[in-house]
XYZ file of C-alpha atoms in Angstrom:
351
model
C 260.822 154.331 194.759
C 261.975 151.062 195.702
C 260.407 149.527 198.778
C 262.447 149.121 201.239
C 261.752 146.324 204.377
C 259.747 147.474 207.506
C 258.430 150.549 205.605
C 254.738 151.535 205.541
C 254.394 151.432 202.029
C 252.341 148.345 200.685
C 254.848 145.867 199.047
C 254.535 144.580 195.545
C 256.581 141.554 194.422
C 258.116 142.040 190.738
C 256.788 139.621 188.185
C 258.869 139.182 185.206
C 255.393 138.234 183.051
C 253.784 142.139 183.631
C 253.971 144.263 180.872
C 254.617 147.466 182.442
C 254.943 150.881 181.008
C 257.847 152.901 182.720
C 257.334 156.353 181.163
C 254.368 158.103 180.104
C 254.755 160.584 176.699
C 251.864 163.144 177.361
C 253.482 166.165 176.606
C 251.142 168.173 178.949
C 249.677 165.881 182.368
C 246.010 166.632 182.653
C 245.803 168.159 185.775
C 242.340 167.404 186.973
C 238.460 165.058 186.055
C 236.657 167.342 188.336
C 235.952 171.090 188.855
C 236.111 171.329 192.725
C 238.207 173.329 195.120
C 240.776 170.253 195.071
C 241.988 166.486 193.484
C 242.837 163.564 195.236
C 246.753 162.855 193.986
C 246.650 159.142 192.384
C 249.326 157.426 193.580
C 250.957 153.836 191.478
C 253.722 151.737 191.797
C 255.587 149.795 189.426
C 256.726 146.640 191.067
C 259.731 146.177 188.390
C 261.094 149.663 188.139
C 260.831 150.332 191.429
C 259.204 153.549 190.803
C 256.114 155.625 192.254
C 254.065 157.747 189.959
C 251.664 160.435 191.209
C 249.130 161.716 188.864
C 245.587 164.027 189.008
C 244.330 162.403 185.860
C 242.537 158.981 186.949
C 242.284 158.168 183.527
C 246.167 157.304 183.294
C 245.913 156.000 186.736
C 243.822 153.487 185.363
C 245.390 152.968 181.993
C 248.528 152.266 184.485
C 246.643 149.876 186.489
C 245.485 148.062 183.486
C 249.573 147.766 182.437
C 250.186 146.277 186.004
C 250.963 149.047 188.059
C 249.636 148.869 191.619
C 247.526 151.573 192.782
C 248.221 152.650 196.132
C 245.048 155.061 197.037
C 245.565 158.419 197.518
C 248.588 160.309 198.153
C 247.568 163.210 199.163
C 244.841 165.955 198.189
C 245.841 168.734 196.321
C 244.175 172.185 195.273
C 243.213 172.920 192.100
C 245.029 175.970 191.612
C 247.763 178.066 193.335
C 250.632 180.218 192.838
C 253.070 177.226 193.413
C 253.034 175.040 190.349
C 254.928 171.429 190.688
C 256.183 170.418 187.741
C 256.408 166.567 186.017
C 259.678 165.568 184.079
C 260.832 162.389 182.534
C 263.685 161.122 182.142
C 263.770 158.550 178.638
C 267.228 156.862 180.046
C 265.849 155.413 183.051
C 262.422 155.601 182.410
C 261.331 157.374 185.587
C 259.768 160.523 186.437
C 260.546 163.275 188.914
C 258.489 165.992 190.505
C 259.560 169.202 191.684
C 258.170 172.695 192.491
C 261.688 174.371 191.555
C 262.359 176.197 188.267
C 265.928 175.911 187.996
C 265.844 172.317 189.108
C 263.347 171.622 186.451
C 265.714 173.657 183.978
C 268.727 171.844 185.216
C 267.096 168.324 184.124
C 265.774 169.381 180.864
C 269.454 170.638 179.870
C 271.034 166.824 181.288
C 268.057 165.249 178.794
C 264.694 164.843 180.535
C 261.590 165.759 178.924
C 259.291 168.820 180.848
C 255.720 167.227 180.654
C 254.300 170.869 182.189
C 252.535 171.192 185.382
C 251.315 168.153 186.952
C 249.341 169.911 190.223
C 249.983 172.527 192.218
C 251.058 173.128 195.828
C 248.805 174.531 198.764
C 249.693 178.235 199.460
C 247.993 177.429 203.060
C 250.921 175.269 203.561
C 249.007 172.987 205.873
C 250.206 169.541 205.211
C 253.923 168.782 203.672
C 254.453 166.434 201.431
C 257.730 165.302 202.248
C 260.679 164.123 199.558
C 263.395 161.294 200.297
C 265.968 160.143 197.925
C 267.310 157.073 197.577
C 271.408 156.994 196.904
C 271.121 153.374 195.462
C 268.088 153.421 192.797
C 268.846 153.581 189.365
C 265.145 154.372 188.889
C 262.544 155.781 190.528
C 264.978 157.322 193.278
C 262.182 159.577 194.743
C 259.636 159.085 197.026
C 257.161 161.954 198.301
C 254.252 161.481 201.094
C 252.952 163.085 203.443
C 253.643 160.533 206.133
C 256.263 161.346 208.675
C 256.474 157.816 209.618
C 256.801 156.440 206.113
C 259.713 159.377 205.930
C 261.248 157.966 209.175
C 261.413 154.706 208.099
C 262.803 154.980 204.859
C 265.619 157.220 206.341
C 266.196 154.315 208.708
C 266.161 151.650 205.658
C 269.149 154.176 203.582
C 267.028 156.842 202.230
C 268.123 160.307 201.980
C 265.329 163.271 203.734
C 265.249 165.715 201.308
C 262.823 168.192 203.320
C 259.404 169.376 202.260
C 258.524 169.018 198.224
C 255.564 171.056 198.655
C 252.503 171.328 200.580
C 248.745 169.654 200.317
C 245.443 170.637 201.402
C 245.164 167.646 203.088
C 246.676 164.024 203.035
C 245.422 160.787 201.121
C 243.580 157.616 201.696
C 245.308 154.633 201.433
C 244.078 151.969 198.662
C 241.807 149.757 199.388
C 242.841 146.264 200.596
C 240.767 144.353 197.681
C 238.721 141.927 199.802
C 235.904 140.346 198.663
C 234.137 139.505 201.450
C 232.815 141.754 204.465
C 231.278 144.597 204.933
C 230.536 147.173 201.880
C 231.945 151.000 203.022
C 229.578 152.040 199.928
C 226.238 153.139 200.028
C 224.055 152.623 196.865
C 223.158 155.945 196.804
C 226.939 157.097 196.643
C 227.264 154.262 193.460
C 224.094 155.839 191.584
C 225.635 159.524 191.988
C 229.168 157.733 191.341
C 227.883 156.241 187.488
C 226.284 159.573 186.580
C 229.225 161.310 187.558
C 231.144 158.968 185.083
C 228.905 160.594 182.177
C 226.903 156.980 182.599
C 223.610 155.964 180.257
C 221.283 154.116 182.345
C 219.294 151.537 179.869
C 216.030 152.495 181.187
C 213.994 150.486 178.724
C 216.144 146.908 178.816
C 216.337 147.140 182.572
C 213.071 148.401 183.872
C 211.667 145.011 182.395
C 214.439 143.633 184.751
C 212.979 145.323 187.387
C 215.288 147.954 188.078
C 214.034 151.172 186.117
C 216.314 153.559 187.429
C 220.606 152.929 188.033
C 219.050 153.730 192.171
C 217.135 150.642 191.663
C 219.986 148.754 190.278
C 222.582 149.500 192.987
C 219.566 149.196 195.655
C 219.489 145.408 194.640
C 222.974 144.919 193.821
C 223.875 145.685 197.767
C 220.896 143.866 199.308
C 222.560 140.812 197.059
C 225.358 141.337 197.912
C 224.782 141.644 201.938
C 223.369 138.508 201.842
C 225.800 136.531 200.986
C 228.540 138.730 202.927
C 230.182 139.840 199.427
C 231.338 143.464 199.982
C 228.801 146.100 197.155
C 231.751 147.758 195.841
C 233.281 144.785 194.585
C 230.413 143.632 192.795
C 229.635 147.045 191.488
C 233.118 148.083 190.004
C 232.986 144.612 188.512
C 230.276 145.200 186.704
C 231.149 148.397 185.200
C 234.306 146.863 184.041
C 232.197 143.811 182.346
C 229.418 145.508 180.976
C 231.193 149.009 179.928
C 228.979 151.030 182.347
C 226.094 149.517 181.262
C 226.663 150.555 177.772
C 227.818 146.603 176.702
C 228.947 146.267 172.976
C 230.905 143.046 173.678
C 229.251 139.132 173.353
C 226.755 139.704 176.332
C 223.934 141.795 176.035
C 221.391 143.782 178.088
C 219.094 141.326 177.564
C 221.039 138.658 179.502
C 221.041 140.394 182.584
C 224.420 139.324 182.795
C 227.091 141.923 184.672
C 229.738 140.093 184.929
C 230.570 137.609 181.722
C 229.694 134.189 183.251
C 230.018 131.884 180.766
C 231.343 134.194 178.218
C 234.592 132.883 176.353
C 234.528 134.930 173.547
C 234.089 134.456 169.971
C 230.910 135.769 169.966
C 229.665 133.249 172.932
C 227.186 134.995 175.118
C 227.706 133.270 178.151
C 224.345 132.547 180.866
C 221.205 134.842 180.490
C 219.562 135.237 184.103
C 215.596 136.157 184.416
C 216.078 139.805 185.307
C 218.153 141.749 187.184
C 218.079 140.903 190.518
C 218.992 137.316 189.432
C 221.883 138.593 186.745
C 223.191 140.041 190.376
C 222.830 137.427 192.672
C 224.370 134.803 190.279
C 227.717 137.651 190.197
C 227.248 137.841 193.938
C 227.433 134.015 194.392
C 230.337 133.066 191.800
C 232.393 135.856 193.821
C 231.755 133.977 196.772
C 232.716 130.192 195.196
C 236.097 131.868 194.588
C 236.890 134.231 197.954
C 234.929 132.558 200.823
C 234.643 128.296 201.516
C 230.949 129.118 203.614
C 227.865 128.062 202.075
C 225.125 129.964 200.095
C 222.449 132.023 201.716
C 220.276 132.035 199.131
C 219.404 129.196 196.244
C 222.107 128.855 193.215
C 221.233 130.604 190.540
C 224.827 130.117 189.301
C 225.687 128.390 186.702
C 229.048 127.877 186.856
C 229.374 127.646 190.635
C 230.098 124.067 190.580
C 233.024 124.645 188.475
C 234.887 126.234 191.045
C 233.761 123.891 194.041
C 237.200 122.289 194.244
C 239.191 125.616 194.822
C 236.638 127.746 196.373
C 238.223 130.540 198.823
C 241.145 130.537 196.697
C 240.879 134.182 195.233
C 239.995 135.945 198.598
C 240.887 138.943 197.095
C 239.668 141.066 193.939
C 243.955 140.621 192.705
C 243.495 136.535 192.632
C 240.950 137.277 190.367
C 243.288 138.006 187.596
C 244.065 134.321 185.726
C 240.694 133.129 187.015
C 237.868 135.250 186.407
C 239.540 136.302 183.329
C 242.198 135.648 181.657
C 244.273 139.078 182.431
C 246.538 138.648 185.064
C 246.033 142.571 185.910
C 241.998 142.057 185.786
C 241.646 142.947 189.511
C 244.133 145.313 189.561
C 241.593 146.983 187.154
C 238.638 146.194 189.818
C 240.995 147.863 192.464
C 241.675 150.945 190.788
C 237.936 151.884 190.149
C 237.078 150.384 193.956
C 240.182 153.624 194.829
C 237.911 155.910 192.593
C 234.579 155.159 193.815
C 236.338 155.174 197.669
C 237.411 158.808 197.104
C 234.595 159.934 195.078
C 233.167 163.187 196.377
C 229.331 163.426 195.698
């Protein structure tokens, strides 16, 4: 889909420098991560195709992400299983996929040249909520759009689009991504992070991080978010961070545990280990206060611990959110676009 002015949809600028993947070549779209009664529908945008890409696997969502796709949040929720499969195509010419619960119109592609990738979800048989489909007559990719939004519908039939009626049906809409601020107020609990990391197959380093004073990961996400309230830096930020730096705890990079360092400050590479903090709640409240030198221009709370917070006293408040990041933190330009997409997952996490 190509956004159109005055819609709902979240607008992406194109950037020439993104390396973006247009098609996808899994054969057969993993349908689901979990084993509940439904899956939250991941939904991406490429800002230079134009298109939208809807996937249950948040595994490619994120590999996508990481290419410089923009997550969007939820789509809509859809069950696990039904009688109404919706099946995934791709078409190698344009580079775009389509989605559609119709055999023949599936068969009808694959004999003009796109490629059946198998079933991607499947439709409610409650028929509750509709997930509606527009076309756009101008697109040379990326041509459909589906949501469950009447108003996005409206407005991109007012903008050109063509309503193409219901696609199928969900058990129940989306949530939209998350904006990406740094600062405010967390919508996380730390309880909901510790469940979150163990749900994610995660090794807590008991030994390394007990002597840090945080034995267990409840300890660890207990201090990250009293940290991280006091200086007004919202938990989920700092916590999806961290994951990202550290590999879920598991390191193997230049920093190690021993550092108590979760988010690479002062690492540059080549095997330079960046600052090492006293123990945990330290490592965190040095993250906690570099975030702030870049998103917010209000003083510290508590006493620098940072290192490197003088480094970015001359353009603090210039990354206010986690997508300014990219270029500054590190040197990926889609490095918050990566914190985004696992702030989405923990947002929609089911514990």
């Amino acid at each position: 889909m190509k956004h159109a002015p005055g819609t709902s949809v979240a607008l992406a600028a194109a950037s020439a420098c993104l390396a973006l993947a247009i098609g996808m070549a899994a054969a057969s779209p993993a349908l689901a991560q979990n084993s509940g009664a439904s899956i939250d529908m991941q939904r991406l945008y490429n800002p230079n195709s134009g298109e939208h890409f809807y996937t249950a696997d948040t595994s490619e969502a994120s590999g996508l992400v990481s290419l410089g796709w923009r997550h969007e949040g939820s789509g809509w929720v859809a069950p696990q299983k039904s009688s109404t499969p919706v099946y995934r195509l791709y078409n190698p010419n344009a580079g775009d996929h389509h989605y559609t619960t119709s055999v023949e119109e599936r068969d009808v592609l694959v004999e003009k040249g796109w490629n059946d990738e198998g079933v991607g979800w499947y439709s409610s048989d409650n028929k509750s909520v509709a997930v509606l489909r527009q076309y756009n007559p101008n697109a040379k990719a990326g041509a459909h759009n589906f949501t469950t939004s009447s108003a996005e519908n409206d407005n991109l039939v007012n903008a050109g689009w063509n309503a193409e009626g219901v696609a199928w049906y969900a058990v129940a809409e989306g949530k939209p991504a998350v904006d990406g601020a740094i600062m405010g107020v967390s919508d996380v609990s730390p309880q909901r992070m510790a469940s979150w990391f163990k749900s994610k197959g995660g090794s807590y380093p008991t030994s390394i991080e007990a002597k840090g004073g945080a034995a267990t990961i409840e300890d660890f996400t207990r201090i990250l978010c009293e940290e991280a309230a006091a200086e007004g830096v919202r938990a989920e930020v700092v916590f999806c961070q961290s994951m990202i730096e550290t590999g879920w705890l598991r390191y193997g990079g230049d920093v190690i545990p021993e550092q108590y360092n979760y988010a690479g400050i002062g690492t540059t590479g080549d095997g330079v280990r960046g600052a090492y903090f006293a123990n945990v709640r330290e490592g965190l409240r040095a993250q906690v206060q570099h975030l702030k030198a870049y998103a917010s221009t209000e003083p510290l709370v508590n006493a620098q611990v940072d290192p490197r917070f003088g480094l970015v006293q001359e353009s603090r408040g210039v990354a206010p959110t986690v997508y300014d990041l990219g270029g500054r933190w590190a040197v990926s330009k889609t490095y918050g676009g990566q914190i985004a997409s696992l702030m989405n997952e923990l947002a929609n996490y089911k514990a």
